[in-house]
mmCIF file of C-alpha atoms and ligand atoms in Angstrom:
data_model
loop_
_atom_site.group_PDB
_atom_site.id
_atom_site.type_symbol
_atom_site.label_atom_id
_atom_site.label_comp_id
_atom_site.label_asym_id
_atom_site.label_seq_id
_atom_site.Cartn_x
_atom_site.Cartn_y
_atom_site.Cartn_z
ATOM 1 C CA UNK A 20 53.227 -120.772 60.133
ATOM 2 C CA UNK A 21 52.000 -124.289 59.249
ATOM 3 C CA UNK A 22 50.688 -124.590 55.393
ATOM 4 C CA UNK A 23 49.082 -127.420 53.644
ATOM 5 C CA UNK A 24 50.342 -128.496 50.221
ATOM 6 C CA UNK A 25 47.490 -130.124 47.603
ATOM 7 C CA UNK A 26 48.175 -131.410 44.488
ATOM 8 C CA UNK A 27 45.130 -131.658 42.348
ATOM 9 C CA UNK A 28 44.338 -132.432 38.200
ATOM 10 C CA UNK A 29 45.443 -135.054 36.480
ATOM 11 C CA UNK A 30 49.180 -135.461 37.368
ATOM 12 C CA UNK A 31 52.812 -133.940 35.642
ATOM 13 C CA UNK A 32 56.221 -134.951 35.995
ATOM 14 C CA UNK A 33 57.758 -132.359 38.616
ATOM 15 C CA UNK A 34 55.228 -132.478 41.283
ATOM 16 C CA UNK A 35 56.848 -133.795 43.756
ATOM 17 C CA UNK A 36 60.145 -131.499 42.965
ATOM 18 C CA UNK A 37 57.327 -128.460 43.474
ATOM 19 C CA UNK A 38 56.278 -129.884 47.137
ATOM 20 C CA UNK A 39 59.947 -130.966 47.676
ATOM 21 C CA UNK A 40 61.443 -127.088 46.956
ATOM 22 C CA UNK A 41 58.390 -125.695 49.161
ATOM 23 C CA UNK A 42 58.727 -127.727 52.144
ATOM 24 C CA UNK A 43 63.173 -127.648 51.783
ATOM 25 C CA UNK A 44 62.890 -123.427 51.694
ATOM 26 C CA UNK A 45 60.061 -123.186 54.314
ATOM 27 C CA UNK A 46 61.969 -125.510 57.327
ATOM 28 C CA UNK A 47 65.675 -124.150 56.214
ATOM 29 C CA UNK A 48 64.706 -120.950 55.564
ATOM 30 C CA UNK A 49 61.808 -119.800 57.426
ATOM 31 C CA UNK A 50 61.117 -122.325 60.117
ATOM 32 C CA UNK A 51 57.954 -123.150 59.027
ATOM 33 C CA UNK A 52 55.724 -126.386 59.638
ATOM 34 C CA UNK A 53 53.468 -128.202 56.750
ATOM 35 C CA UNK A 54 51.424 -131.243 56.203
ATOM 36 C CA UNK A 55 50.135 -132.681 53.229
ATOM 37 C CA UNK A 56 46.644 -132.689 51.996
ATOM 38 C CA UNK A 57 45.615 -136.211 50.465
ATOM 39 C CA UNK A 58 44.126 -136.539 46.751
ATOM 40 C CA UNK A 59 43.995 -132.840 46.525
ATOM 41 C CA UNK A 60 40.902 -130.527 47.078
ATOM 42 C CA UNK A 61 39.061 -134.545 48.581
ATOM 43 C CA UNK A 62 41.638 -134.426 51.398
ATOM 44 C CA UNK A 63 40.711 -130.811 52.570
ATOM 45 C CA UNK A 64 37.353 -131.374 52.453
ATOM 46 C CA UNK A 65 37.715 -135.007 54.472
ATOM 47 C CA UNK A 66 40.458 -133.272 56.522
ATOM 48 C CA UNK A 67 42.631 -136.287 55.145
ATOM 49 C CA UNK A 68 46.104 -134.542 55.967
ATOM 50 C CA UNK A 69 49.507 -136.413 56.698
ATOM 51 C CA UNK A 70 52.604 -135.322 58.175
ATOM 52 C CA UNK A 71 55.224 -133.483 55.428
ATOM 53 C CA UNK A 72 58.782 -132.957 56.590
ATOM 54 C CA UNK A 73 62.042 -133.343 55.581
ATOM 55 C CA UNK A 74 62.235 -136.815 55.510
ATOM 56 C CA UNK A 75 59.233 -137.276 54.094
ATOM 57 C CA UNK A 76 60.234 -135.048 50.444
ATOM 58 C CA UNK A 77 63.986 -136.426 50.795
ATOM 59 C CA UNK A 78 65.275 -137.643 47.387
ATOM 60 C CA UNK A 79 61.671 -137.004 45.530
ATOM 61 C CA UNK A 80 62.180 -134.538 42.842
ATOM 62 C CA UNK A 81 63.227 -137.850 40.352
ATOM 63 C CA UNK A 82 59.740 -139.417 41.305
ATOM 64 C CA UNK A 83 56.760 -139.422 38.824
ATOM 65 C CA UNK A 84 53.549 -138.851 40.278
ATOM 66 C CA UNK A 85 53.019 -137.139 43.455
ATOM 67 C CA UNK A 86 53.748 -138.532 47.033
ATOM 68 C CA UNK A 87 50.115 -136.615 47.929
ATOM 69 C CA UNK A 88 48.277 -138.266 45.538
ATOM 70 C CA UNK A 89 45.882 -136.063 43.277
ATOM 71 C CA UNK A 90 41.747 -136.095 42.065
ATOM 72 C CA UNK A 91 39.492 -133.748 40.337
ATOM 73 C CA UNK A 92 37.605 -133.176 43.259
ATOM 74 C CA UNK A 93 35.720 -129.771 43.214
ATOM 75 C CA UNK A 94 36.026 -128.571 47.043
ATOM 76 C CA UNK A 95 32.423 -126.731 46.827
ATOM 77 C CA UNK A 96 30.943 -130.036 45.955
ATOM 78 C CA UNK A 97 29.217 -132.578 48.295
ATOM 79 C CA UNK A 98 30.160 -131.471 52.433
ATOM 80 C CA UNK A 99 32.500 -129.032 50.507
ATOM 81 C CA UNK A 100 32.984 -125.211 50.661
ATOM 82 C CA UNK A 101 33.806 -122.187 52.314
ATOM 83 C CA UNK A 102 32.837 -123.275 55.803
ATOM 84 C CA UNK A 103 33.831 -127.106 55.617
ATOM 85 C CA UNK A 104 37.337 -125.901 54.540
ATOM 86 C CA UNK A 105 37.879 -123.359 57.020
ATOM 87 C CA UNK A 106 37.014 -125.987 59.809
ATOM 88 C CA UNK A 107 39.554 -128.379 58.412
ATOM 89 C CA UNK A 108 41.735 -125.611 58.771
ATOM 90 C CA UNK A 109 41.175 -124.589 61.985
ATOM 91 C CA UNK A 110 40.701 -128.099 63.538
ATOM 92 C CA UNK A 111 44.215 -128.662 62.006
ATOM 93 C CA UNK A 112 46.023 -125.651 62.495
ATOM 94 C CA UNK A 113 46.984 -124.668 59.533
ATOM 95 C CA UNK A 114 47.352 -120.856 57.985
ATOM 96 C CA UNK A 115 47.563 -121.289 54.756
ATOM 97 C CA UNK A 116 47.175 -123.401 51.454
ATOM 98 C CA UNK A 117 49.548 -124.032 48.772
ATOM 99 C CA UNK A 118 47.648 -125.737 45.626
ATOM 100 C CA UNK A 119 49.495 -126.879 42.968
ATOM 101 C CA UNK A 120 46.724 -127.633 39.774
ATOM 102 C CA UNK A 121 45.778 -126.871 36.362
ATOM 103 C CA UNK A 122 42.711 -124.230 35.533
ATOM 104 C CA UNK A 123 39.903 -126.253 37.633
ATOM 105 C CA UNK A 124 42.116 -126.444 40.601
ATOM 106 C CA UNK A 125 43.203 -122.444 40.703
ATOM 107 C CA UNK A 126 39.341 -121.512 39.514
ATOM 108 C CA UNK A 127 38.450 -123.352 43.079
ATOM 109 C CA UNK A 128 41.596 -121.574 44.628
ATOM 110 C CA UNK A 129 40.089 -118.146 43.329
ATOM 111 C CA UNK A 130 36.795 -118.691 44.632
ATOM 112 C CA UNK A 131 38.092 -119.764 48.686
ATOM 113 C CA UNK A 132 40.771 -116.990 48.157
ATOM 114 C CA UNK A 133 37.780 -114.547 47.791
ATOM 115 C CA UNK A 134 36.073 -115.690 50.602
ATOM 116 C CA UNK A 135 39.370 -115.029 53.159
ATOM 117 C CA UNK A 136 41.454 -118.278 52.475
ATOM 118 C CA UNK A 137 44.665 -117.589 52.514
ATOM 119 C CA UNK A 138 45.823 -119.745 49.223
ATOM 120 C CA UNK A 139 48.905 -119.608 47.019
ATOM 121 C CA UNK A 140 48.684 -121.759 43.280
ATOM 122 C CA UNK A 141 51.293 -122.886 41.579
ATOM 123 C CA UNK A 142 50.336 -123.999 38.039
ATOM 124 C CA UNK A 143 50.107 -127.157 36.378
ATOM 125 C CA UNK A 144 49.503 -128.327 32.895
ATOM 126 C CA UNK A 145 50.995 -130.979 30.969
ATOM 127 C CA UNK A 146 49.477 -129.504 27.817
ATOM 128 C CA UNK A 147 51.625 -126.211 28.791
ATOM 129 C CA UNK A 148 47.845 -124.150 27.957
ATOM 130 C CA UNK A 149 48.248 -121.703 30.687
ATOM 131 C CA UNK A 150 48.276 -118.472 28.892
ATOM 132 C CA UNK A 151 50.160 -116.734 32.530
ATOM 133 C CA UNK A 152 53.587 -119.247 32.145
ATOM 134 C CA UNK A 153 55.718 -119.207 29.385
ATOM 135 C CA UNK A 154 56.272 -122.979 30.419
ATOM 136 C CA UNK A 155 54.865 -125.774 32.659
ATOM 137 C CA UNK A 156 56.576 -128.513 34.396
ATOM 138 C CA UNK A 157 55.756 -131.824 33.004
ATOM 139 C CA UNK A 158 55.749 -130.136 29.423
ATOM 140 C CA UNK A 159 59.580 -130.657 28.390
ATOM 141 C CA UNK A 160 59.055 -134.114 30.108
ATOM 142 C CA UNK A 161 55.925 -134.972 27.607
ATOM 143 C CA UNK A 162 57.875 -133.524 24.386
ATOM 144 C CA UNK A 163 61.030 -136.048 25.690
ATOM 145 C CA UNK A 164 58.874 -139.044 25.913
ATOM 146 C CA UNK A 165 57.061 -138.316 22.906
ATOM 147 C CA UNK A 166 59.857 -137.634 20.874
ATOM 148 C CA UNK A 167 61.127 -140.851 21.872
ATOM 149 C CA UNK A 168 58.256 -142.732 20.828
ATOM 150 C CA UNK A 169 58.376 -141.346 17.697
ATOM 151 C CA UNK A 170 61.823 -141.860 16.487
ATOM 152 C CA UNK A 171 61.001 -145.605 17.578
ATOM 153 C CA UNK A 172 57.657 -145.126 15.433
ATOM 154 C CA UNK A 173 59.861 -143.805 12.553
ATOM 155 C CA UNK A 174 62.201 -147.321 12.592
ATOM 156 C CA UNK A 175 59.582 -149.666 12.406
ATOM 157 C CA UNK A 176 57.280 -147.346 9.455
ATOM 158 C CA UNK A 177 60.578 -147.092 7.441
ATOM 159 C CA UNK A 178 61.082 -150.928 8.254
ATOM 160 C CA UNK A 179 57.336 -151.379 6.574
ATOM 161 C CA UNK A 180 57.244 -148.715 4.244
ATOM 162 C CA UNK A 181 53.986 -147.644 6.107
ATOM 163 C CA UNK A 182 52.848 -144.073 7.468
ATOM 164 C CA UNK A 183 52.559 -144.242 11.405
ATOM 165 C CA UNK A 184 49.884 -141.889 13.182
ATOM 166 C CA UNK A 185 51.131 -140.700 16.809
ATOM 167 C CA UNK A 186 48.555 -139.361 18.740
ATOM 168 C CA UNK A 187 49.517 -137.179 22.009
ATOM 169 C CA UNK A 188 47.478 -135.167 24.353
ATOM 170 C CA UNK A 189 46.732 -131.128 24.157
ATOM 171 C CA UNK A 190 42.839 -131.131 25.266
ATOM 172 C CA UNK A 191 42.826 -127.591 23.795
ATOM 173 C CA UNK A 192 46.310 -126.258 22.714
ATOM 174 C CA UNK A 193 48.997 -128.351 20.373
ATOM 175 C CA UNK A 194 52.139 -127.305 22.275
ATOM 176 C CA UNK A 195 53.616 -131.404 22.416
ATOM 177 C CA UNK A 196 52.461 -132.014 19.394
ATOM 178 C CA UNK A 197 54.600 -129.343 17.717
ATOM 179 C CA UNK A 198 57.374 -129.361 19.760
ATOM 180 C CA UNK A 199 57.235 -133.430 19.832
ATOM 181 C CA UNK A 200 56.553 -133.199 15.580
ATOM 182 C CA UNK A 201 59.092 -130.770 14.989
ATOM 183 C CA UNK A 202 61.951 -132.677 17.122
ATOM 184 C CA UNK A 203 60.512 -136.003 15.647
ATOM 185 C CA UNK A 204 61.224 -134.271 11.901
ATOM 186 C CA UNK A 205 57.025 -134.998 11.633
ATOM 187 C CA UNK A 206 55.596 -134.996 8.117
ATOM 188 C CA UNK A 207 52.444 -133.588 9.548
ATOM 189 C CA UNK A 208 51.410 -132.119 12.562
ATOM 190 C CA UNK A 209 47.887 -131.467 13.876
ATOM 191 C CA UNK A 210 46.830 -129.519 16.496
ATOM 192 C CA UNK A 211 43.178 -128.322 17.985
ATOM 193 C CA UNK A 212 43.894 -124.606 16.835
ATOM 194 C CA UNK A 213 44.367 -125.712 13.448
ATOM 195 C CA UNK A 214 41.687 -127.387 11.343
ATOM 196 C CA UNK A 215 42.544 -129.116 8.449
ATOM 197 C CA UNK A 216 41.189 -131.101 5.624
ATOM 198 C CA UNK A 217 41.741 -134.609 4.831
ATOM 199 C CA UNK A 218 42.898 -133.778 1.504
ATOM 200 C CA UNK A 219 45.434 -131.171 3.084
ATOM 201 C CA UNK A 220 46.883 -134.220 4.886
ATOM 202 C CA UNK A 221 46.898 -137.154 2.459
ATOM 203 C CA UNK A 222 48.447 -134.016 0.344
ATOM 204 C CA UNK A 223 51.606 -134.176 3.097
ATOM 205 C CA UNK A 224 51.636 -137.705 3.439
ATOM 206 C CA UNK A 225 51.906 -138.738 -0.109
ATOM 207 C CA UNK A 226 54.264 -135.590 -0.433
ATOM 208 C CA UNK A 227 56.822 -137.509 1.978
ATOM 209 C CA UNK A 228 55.791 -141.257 0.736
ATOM 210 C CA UNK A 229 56.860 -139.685 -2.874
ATOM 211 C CA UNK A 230 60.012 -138.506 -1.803
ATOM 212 C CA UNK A 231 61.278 -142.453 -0.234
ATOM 213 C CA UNK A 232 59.623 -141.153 3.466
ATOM 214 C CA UNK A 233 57.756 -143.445 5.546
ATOM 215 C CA UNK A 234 55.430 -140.684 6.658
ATOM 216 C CA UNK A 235 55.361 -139.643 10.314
ATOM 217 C CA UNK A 236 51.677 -137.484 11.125
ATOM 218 C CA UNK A 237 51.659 -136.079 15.047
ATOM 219 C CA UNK A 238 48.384 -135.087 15.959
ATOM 220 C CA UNK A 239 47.083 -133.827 19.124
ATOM 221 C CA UNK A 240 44.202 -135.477 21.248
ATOM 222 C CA UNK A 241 41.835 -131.804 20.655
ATOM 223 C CA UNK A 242 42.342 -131.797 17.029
ATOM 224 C CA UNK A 243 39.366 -131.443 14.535
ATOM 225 C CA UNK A 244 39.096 -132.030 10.718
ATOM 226 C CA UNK A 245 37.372 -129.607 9.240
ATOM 227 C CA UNK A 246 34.586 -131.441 8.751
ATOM 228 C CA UNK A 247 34.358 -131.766 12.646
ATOM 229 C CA UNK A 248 31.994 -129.417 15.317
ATOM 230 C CA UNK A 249 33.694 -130.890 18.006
ATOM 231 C CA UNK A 250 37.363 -133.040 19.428
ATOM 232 C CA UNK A 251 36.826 -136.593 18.991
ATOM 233 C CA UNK A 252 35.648 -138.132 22.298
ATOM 234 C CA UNK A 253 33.964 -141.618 22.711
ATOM 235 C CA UNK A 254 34.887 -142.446 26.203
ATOM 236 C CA UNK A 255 31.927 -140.284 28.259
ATOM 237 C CA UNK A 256 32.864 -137.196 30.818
ATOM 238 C CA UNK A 257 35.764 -137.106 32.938
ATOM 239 C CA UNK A 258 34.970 -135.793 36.313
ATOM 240 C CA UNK A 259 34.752 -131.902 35.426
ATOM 241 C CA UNK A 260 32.014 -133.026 33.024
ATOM 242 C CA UNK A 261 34.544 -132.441 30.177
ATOM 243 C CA UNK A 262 34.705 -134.990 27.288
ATOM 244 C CA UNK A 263 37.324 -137.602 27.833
ATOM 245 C CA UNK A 264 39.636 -136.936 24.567
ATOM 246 C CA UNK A 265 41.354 -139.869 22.617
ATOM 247 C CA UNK A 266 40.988 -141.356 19.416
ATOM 248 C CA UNK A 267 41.226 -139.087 16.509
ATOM 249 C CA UNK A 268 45.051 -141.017 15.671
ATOM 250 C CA UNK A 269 42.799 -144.229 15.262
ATOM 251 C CA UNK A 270 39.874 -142.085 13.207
ATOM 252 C CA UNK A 271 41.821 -140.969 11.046
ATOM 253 C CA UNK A 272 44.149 -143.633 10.302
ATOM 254 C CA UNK A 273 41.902 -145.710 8.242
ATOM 255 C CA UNK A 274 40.883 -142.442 6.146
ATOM 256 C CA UNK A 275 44.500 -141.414 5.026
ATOM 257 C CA UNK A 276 45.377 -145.070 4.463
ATOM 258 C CA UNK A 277 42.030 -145.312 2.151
ATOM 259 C CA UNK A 278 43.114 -142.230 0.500
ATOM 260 C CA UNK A 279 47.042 -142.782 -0.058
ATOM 261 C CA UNK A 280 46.927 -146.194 -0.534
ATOM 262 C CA UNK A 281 49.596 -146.322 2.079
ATOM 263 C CA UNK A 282 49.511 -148.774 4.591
ATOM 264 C CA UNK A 283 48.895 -146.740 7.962
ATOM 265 C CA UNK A 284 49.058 -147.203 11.785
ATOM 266 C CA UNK A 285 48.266 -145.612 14.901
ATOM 267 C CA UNK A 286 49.196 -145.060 18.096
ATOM 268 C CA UNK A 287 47.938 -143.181 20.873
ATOM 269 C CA UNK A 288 50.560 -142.189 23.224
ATOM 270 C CA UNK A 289 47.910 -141.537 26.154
ATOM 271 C CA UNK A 290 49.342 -141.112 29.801
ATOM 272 C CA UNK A 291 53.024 -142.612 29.446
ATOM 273 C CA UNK A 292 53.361 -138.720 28.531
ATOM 274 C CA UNK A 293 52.670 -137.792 31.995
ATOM 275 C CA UNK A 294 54.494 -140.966 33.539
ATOM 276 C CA UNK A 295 57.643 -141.785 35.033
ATOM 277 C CA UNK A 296 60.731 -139.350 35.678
ATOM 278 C CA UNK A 297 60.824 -136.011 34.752
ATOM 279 C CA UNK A 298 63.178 -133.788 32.947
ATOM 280 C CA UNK A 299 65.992 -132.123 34.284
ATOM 281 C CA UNK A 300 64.525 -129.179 32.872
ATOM 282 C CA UNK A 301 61.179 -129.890 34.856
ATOM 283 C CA UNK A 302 62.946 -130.239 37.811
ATOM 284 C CA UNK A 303 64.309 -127.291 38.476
ATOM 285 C CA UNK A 304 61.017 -125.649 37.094
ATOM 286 C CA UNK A 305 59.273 -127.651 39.739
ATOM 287 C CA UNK A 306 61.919 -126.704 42.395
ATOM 288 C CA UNK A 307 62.018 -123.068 41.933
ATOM 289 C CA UNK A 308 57.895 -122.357 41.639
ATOM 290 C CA UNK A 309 57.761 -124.557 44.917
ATOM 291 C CA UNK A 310 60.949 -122.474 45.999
ATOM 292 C CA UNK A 311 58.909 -118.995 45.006
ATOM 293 C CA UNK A 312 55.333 -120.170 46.154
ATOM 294 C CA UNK A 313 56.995 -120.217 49.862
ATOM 295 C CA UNK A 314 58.373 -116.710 49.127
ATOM 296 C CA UNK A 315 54.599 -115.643 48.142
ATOM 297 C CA UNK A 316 53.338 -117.289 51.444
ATOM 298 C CA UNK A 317 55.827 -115.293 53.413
ATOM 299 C CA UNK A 318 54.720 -112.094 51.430
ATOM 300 C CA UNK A 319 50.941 -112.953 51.970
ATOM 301 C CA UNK A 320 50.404 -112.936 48.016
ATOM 302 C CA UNK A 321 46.873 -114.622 48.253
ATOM 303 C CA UNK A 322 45.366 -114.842 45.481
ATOM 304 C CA UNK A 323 48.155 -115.607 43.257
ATOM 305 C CA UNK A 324 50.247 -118.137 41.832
ATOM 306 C CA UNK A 325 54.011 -118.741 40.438
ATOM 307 C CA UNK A 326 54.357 -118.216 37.134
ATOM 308 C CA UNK A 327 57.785 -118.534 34.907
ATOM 309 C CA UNK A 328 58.685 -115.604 32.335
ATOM 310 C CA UNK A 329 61.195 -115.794 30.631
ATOM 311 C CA UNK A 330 64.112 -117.093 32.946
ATOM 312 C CA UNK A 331 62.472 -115.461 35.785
ATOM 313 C CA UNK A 332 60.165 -116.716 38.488
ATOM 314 C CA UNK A 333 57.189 -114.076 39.127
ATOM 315 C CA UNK A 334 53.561 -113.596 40.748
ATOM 316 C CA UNK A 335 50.827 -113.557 38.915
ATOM 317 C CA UNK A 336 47.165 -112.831 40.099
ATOM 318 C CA UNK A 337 44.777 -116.030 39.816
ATOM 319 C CA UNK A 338 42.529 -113.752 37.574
ATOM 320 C CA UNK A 339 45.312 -113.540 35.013
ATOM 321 C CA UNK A 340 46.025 -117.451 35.097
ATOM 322 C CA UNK A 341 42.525 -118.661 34.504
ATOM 323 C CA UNK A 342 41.688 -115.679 31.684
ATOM 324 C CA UNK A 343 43.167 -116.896 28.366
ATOM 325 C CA UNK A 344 44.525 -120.279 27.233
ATOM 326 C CA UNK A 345 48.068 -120.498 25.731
ATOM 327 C CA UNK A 346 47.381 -121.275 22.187
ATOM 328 C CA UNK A 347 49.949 -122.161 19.597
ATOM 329 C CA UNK A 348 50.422 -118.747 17.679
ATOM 330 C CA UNK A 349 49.701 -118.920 14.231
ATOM 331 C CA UNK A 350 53.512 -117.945 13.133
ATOM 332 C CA UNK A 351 54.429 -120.939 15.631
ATOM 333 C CA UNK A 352 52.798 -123.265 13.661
ATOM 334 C CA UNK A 353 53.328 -121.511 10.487
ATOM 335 C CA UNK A 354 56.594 -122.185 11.085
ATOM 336 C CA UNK A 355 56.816 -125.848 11.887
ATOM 337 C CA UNK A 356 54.568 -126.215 8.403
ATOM 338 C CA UNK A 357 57.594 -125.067 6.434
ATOM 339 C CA UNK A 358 58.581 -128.786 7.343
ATOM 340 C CA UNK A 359 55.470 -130.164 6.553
ATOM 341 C CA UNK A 360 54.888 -133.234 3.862
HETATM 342 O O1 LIG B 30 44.813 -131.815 31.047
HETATM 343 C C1 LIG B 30 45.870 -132.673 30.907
HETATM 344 C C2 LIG B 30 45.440 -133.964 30.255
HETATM 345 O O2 LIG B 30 46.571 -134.785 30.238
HETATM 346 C C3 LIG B 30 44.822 -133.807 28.871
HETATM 347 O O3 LIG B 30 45.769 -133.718 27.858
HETATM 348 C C4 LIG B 30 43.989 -135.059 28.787
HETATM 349 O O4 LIG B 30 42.880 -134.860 27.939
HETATM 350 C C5 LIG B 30 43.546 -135.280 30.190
HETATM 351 O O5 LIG B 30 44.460 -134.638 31.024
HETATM 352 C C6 LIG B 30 43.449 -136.733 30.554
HETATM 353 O O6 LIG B 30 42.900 -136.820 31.814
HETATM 354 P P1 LIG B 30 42.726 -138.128 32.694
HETATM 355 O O7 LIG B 30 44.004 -138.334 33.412
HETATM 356 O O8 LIG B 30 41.610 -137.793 33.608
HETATM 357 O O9 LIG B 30 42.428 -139.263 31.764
#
């Protein structure tokens, strides 16, 4: 069999150890042939496809980024769909289609999968808000670098007796920003399931500032005051004509500091979280769903994608991965509030 590997979505630490574990486990164990589809769903359209071998995923699992590059390209847009991608197939011989994406890229996997492509996902969020995974690799490596940052941001507030806003991404769900507050011993953290008032948080802050804290408030890209309709966003629409998140640390900043009377400052974390090296802990994530996804290709699971539960590697129907986001449960957050202020 000879499969093509995509990676498509904004990027996560571990891609490469996915392509790496599907391409080691289909030549040793199966015999099988792949190439590598450019820039994800762009290369099958423009039948951009280079050669993917041993040597070519030797020593990559450490590497950031992917070696296939990625793009939120919708493969029914433009000289897209059904048709164009079957040609590509055909004209390059290949049987089947392993795409490793978040919700936009497994939505398009659902709908070619439904017309007779023979496609296998493998998830990928940063923002760990696939509701079918318990995690996703690139998350662990996102709470690690954010965590980081903040126990630097924590030195330099005590150093200034100031509060420090860090802002990280979660589009929709606050998963880094409570597992990055709750490592970082955060004095506040907010997340877009969770609105909150900006008396509730000058309420924290000057709860910690009163106790000798320099305060530390995390608070996810998504979240809203309650005074909000909608996520901050002043940067346009990204490509899926979603608005491009970003700025609430900066908005709100001034407000708490006008408040408190606490010197404040913000920073916005922005796509180090998704750069460099990832985790051990993503690794071997990464390695096993690539490991698995060539399992599901053997079994002719189209249709369905990797998913982790528990400690256990399993198949899950694309239906099921684009239904519901993975939220941060209310006793989840409940309990990191304990900590709060
Ligand atoms: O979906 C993952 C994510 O990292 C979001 O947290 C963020 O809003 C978005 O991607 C950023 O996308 P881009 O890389 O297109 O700026």
């Amino acid at each position: 069999m000879r499969i093509g590997i995509l990676t498509s979505g904004g990027d996560a630490p571990g891609l490469n150890a996915v392509i790496r574990g599907a391409v080691f486990t289909g030549i040793q164990v199966y015999n099988q042939e792949f190439v590598g589809f450019r820039n994800g769903w762009r290369g099958v359209v423009q039948g951009d496809i280079v050669p993917l071998g041993r040597h070519e995923v030797k020593g990559i699992s450490k590497q950031g980024g992917t070696i296939l590059g990625t793009s939120r390209t919708n493969p029914f847009e433009g000289i897209g769909g059904v048709d164009r991608v079957n040609e590509v197939m055909r004209t390059n011989g290949i049987d089947a289609i392993i795409a490793i994406g978040g919700e936009g890229t497994l939505a398009a996997a659902r709908r070619l999968t439904d017309a007779g492509i023979k496609i296998v996902g493998v998830p990928k969020t940063v923002d760990n808000d696939l509701s079918a995974t318990d995690y996703s690799f690139g998350f662990d490596t996102a709470v690690g670098i954010a965590t980081d940052a903040m126990d630097r941001l924590r030195t330099t507030g005590d150093a200034h007796d100031r509060c420090m806003v860090a802002e990280v991404m979660g589009r929709h769900v606050g998963w880094i920003a409570l597992h990055s507050g709750m490592a970082a011993g955060a004095h506040a953290i907010l997340i877009p399931e969770r609105k909150t008032s900006v008396e509730q948080i000058c309420d924290w802050v000057t709860a910690a500032h009163d106790r000798g804290r320099a305060p530390l408030v995390v608070v996810a890209e998504g979240f809203s005051l309650d005074s909000m309709d909608d996520a901050h966003s002043e940067r346009g629409l990204d490509a899926f004509g979603r608005p491009r998140l970003g700025g609430i640390g900066e908005m709100i900043a001034p407000i708490i500091e006008e408040r408190t009377g606490i010197e404040t400052r913000a920073t916005t974390l922005g796509h180090i979280q998704r750069g460099g090296t990832p985790s051990a802990f993503d690794r071997v994530l990464a390695t096993r769903l690539g490991m698995a996804a060539i399992n599901s290709v053997v079994e002719g699971n189209w249709g369905q994608m990797v998913a982790l539960r528990g400690t256990d590697i399993v198949h899950v129907p694309f239906e099921e991965a684009l239904g519901t986001l993975n939220t941060v449960p209310d006793s989840r957050y409940d309990e990191a509030r304990i900590l709060f202020g």
